[in-house]
Coordinates of C-alpha atoms in Angstrom, one line a residue:
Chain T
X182 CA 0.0 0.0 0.0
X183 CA 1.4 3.1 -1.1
X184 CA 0.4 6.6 -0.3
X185 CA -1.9 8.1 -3.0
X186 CA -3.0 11.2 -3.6
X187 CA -5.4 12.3 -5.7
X188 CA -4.3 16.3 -7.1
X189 CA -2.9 15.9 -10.6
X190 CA 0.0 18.6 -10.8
X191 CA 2.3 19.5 -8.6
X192 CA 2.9 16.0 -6.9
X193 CA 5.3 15.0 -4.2
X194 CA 7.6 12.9 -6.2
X195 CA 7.3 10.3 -3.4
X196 CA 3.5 9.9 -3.6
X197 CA 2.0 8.4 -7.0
X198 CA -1.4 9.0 -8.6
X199 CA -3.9 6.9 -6.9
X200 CA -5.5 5.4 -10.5
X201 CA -2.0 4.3 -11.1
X202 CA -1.7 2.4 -7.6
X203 CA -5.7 1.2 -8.2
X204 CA -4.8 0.2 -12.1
X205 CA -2.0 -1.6 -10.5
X206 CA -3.9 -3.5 -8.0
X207 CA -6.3 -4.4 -10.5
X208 CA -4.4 -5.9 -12.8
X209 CA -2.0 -7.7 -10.1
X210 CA -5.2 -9.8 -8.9
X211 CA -6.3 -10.0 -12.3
X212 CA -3.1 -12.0 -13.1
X213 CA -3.4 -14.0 -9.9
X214 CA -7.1 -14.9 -10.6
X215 CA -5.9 -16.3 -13.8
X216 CA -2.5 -18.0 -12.0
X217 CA -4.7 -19.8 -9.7
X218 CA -7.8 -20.2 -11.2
X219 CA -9.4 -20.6 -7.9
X220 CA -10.4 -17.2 -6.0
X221 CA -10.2 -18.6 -2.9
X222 CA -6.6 -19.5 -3.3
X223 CA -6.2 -15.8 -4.4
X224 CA -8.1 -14.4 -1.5
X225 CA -6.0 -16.5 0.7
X226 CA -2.3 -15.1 -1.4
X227 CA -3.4 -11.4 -0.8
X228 CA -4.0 -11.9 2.4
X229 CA -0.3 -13.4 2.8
X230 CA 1.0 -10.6 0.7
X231 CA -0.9 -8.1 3.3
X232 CA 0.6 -9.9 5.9
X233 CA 3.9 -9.2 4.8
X234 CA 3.6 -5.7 4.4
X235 CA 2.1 -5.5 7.5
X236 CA 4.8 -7.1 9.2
X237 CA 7.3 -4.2 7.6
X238 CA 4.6 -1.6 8.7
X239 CA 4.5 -1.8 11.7
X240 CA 7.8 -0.5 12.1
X241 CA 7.6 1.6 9.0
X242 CA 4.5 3.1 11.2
X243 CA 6.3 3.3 14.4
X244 CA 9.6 5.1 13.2
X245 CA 7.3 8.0 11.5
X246 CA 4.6 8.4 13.9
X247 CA 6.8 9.1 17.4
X248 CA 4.0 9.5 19.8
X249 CA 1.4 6.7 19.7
X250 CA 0.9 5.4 23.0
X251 CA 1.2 1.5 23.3
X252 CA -2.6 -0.2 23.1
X253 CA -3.6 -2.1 25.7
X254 CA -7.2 -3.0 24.4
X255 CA -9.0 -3.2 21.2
X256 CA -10.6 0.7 21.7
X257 CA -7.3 1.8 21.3
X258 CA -6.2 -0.5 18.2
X259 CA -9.4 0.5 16.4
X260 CA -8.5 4.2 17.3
X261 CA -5.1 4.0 16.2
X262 CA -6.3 2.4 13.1
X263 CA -8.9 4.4 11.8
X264 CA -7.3 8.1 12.7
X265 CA -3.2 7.2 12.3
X266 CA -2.5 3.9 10.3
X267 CA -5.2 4.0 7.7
X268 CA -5.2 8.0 6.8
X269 CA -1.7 7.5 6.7
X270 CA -1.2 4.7 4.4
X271 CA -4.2 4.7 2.0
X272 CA -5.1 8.1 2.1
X273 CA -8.5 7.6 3.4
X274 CA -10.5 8.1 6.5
X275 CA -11.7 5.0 8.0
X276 CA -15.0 4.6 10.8
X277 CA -15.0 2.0 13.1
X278 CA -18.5 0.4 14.2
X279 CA -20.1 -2.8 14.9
X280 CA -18.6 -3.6 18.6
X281 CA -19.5 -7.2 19.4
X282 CA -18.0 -10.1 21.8
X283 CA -17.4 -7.6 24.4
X284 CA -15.7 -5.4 22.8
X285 CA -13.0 -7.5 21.1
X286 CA -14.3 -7.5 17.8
X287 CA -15.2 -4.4 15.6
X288 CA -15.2 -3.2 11.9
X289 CA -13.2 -0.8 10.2
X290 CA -15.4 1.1 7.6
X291 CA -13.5 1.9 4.9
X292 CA -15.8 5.0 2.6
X293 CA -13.6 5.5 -0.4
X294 CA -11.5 2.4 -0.6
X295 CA -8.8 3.5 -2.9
X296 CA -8.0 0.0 -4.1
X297 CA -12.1 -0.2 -5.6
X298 CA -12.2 2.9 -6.8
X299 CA -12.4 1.4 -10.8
X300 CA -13.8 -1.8 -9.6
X301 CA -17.1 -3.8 -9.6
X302 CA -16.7 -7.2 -8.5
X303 CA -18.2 -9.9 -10.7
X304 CA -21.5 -11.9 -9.7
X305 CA -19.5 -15.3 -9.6
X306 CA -16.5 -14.1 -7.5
X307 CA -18.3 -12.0 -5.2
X308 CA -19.0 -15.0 -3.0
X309 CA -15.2 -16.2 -3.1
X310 CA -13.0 -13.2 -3.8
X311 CA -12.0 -10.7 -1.0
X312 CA -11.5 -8.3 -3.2
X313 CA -9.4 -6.1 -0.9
X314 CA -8.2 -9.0 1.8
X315 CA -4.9 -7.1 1.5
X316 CA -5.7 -4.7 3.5
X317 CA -7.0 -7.2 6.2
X318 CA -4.0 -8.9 5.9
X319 CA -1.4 -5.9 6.4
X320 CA -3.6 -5.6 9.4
X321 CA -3.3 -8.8 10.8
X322 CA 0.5 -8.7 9.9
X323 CA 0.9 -5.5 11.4
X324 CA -1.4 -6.4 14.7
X325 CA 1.1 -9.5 15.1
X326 CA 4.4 -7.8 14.5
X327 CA 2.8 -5.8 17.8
X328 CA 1.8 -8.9 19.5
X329 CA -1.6 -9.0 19.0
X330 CA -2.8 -12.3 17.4
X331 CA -6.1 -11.1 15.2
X332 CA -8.3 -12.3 12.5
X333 CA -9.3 -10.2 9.7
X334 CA -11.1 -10.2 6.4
X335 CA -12.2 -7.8 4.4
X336 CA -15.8 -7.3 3.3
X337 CA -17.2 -5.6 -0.1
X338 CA -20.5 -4.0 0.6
X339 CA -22.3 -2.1 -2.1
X340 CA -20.8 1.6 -1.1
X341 CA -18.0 0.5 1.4
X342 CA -15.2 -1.6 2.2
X343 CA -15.9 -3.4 5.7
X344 CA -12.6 -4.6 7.4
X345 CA -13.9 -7.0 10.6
X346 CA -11.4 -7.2 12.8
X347 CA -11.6 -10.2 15.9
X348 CA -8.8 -10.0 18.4
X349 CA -8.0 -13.5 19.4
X350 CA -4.9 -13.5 21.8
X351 CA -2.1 -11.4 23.0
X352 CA 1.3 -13.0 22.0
X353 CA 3.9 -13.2 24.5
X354 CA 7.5 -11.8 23.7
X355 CA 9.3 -15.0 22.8
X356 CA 12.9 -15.3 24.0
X357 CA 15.3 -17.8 22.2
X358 CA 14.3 -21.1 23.0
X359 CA 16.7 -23.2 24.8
X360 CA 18.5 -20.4 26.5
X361 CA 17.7 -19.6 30.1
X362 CA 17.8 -16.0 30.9
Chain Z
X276 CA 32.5 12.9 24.6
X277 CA 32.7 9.7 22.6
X278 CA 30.4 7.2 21.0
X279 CA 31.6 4.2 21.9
X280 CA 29.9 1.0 20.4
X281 CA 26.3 -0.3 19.4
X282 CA 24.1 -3.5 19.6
X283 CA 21.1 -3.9 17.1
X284 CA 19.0 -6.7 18.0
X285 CA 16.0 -8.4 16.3
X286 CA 13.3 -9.7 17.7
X287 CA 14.9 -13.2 18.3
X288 CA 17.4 -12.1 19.9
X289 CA 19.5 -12.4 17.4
X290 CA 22.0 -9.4 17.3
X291 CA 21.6 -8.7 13.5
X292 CA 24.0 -5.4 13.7
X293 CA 27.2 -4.3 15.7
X294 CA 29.4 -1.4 14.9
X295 CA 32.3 0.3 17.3
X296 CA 33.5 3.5 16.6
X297 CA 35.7 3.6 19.8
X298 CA 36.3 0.4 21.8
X299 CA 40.0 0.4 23.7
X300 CA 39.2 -2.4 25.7
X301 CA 37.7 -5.4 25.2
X302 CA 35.8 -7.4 26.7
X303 CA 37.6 -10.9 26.8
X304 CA 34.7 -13.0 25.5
X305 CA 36.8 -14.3 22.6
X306 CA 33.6 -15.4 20.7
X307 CA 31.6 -12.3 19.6
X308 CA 28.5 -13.9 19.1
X309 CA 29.1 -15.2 23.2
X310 CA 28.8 -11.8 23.8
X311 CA 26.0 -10.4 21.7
X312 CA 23.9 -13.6 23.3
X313 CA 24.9 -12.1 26.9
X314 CA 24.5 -8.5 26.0
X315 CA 20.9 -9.4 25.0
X316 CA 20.0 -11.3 27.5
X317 CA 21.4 -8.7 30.4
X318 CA 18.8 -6.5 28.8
X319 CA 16.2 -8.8 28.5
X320 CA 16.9 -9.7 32.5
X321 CA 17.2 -6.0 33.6
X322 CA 13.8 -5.3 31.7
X323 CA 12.2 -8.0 33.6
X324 CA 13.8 -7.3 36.7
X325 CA 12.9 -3.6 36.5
X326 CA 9.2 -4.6 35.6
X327 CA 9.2 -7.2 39.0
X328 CA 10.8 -4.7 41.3
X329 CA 8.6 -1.9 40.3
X330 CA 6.4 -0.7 43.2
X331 CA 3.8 0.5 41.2
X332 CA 1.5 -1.3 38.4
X333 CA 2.0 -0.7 34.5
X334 CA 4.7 -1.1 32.7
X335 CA 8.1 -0.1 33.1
X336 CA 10.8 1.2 30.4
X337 CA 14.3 0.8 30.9
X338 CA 16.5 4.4 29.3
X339 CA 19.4 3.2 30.6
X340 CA 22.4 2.3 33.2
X341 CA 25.1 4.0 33.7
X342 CA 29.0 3.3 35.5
X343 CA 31.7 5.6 36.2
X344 CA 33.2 5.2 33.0
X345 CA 30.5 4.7 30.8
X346 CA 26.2 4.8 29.6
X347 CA 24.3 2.3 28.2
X348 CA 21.1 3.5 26.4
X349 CA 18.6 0.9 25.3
X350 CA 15.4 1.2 23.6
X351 CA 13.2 -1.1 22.3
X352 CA 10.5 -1.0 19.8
X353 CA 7.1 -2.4 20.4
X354 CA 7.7 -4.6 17.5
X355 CA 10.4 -6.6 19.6
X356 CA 13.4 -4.5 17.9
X357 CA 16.0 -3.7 21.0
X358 CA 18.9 -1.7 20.5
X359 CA 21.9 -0.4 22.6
X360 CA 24.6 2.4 22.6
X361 CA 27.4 2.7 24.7
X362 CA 28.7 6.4 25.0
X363 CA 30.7 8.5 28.0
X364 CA 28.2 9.1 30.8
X365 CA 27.3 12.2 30.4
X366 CA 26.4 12.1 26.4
X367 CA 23.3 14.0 25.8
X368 CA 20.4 13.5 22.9
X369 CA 21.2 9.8 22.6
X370 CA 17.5 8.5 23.0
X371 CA 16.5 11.0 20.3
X372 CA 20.1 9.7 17.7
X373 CA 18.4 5.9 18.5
X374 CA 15.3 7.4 17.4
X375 CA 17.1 8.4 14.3
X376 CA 18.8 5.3 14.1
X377 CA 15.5 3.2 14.0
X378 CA 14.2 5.6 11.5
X379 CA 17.6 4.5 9.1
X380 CA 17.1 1.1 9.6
X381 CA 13.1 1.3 8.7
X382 CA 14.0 3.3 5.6
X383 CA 16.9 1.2 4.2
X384 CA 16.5 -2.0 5.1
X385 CA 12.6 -2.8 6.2
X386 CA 11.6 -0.6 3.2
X387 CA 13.9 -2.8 0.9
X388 CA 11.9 -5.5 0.1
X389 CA 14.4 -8.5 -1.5
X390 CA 16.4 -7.8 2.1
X391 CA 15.6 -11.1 4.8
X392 CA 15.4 -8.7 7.8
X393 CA 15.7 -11.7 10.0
X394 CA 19.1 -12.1 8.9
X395 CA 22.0 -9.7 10.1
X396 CA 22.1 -5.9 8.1
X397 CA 24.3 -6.4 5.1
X398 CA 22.7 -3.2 3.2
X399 CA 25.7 -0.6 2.9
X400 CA 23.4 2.1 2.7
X401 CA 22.5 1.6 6.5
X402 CA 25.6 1.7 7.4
X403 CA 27.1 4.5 5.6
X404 CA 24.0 6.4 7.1
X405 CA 24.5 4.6 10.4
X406 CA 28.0 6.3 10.5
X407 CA 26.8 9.8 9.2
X408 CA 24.7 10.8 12.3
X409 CA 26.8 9.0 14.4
X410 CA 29.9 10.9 13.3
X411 CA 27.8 14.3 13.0
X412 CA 26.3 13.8 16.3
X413 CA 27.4 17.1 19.3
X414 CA 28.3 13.7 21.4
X415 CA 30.7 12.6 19.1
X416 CA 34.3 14.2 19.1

């Protein structure tokens, strides 16, 4: 995920056009739909591919932003993640909504999901293809690099992209194994 | 003021970058490696320690020890990064250089993505960066 902007001159020459980074996307899963033949086997490799992004975020996020407090709970993840993480990487605002299983699951609304800007899913993948699983899946990858074990998968509803979010465990820091400290 | 020597560990413990600018004396571990393994796991211990001792709930953060002779300033990430710099005890601005320091090692190596960042930090870049703030920094002379 790459930051996009949408203003056509006068770009930073960091950022890139957001139809490019959409275009891109597109076609990417386009290719992988017709790799794999199965889009449940491509749901399942963008959410891999999120997960190792994530993984890098989390630092990326970390270095950049100096003073985000360390989350205890999931109130705080969901804040962090709809007004930091999210603005910051896709450009978009994101909501969060749909508290359920005492408070350890939510959903991150996603208005204007950059990636499905172009895109209207097909009636025969719609059932099989998350569409934008690899933004779950930098989630999840990002959530674990923290130490926060979660699920996520992403949702395409007709005007929004739903990101539900369950937080299963808290990992414990894991020292070598073997050595006795 | 001097800037003596740094420890860059991952989050296996595995100590995936060392660099001394200023080391006279050594510290008779003949195996390096030996001493990266007990460099990390004093930290790990003091953290623990310093979180069991505590008289108060919450948790603690270790900044750093310091001798006669020297500082040790430690930060780790909440990623599971830990890193340490040894410098003359009365050093200033060194949390804010690690800062810096993380900040290098996010853009050059995290951000390069044929690198295996569970490996240890061959990328030049980071260390040629690595050495310009050190060098630049008002604690180095």
């Amino acid at each position: 995920m790459s930051k996009t902007t949408k203003t056509g001159s006068l770009v930073d020459a960091k950022k890139m056009s957001a139809e490019l980074f959409t275009l891109t996307y597109g076609a990417f899963v386009t290719q992988m739909l017709k790799d794999y033949e199965d889009p449940q086997v491509v749901t399942a490799k963008l959410d891999k591919i999120g997960f190792d992004m994530g993984t890098v975020l989390a630092d990326d996020f970390l270095a950049k932003s100096a003073n985000v407090p360390r989350c205890q709970d999931c109130k705080q993840i969901a804040e962090v993640l709809s007004k930091l993480a999210i603005p910051n990487y896709l450009g978009v605002p994101a909501t969060v909504s749909n508290w359920s299983s005492g408070d350890r699951e939510f959903s991150l609304i996603i208005e204007s999901n950059p990636l499905t800007e172009l895109v209207e899913i097909p009636d025969h993948l719609k059932a099989t293809l998350n569409y934008s699983q690899v933004i779950a899946g930098a989630i999840r990858g990002a959530l674990e690099a923290l130490h926060f074990k979660v699920y996520a998968v992403a949702v395409e509803n007709a005007s929004n992209t739903e990101i539900r979010i369950k937080l299963d465990s808290i990992l414990k820091d894991s020292l070598p194994a073997g050595e006795d400290y | 003021m001097t800037i003596y020597n740094f420890y860059f560990f991952n989050r296996n413990g595995k100590c995936i970058y060392y660099k001394e600018w200023k080391r006279e004396k050594h510290s008779g571990i003949s195996d390096r490696t030996e001493e990266f393994k007990l460099m990390f796991g004093m930290l790990s211990s003091l953290c623990s320690f310093a979180e069991r001792l505590s008289t108060k709930e919450g948790q603690q953060v270790v900044r750093h020890f310091r001798t006669s002779s020297y500082k040790l300033t430690y930060i780790d990430t909440p990623t599971g990064l830990r890193m340490a710099l040894n410098t003359d005890p009365y050093a200033a601005g060194i949390p804010e250089l690690m800062k810096q320091i993380y900040r290098i090692y996010v853009d050059t190596v995290l951000r390069n993505p044929l690198l295996d960042t569970s490996e240890k930090i061959e990328s030049e870049l980071f260390a040629s960066r690595l050495d310009q703030v050190i060098i630049h920094h008002s604690a180095y002379a």
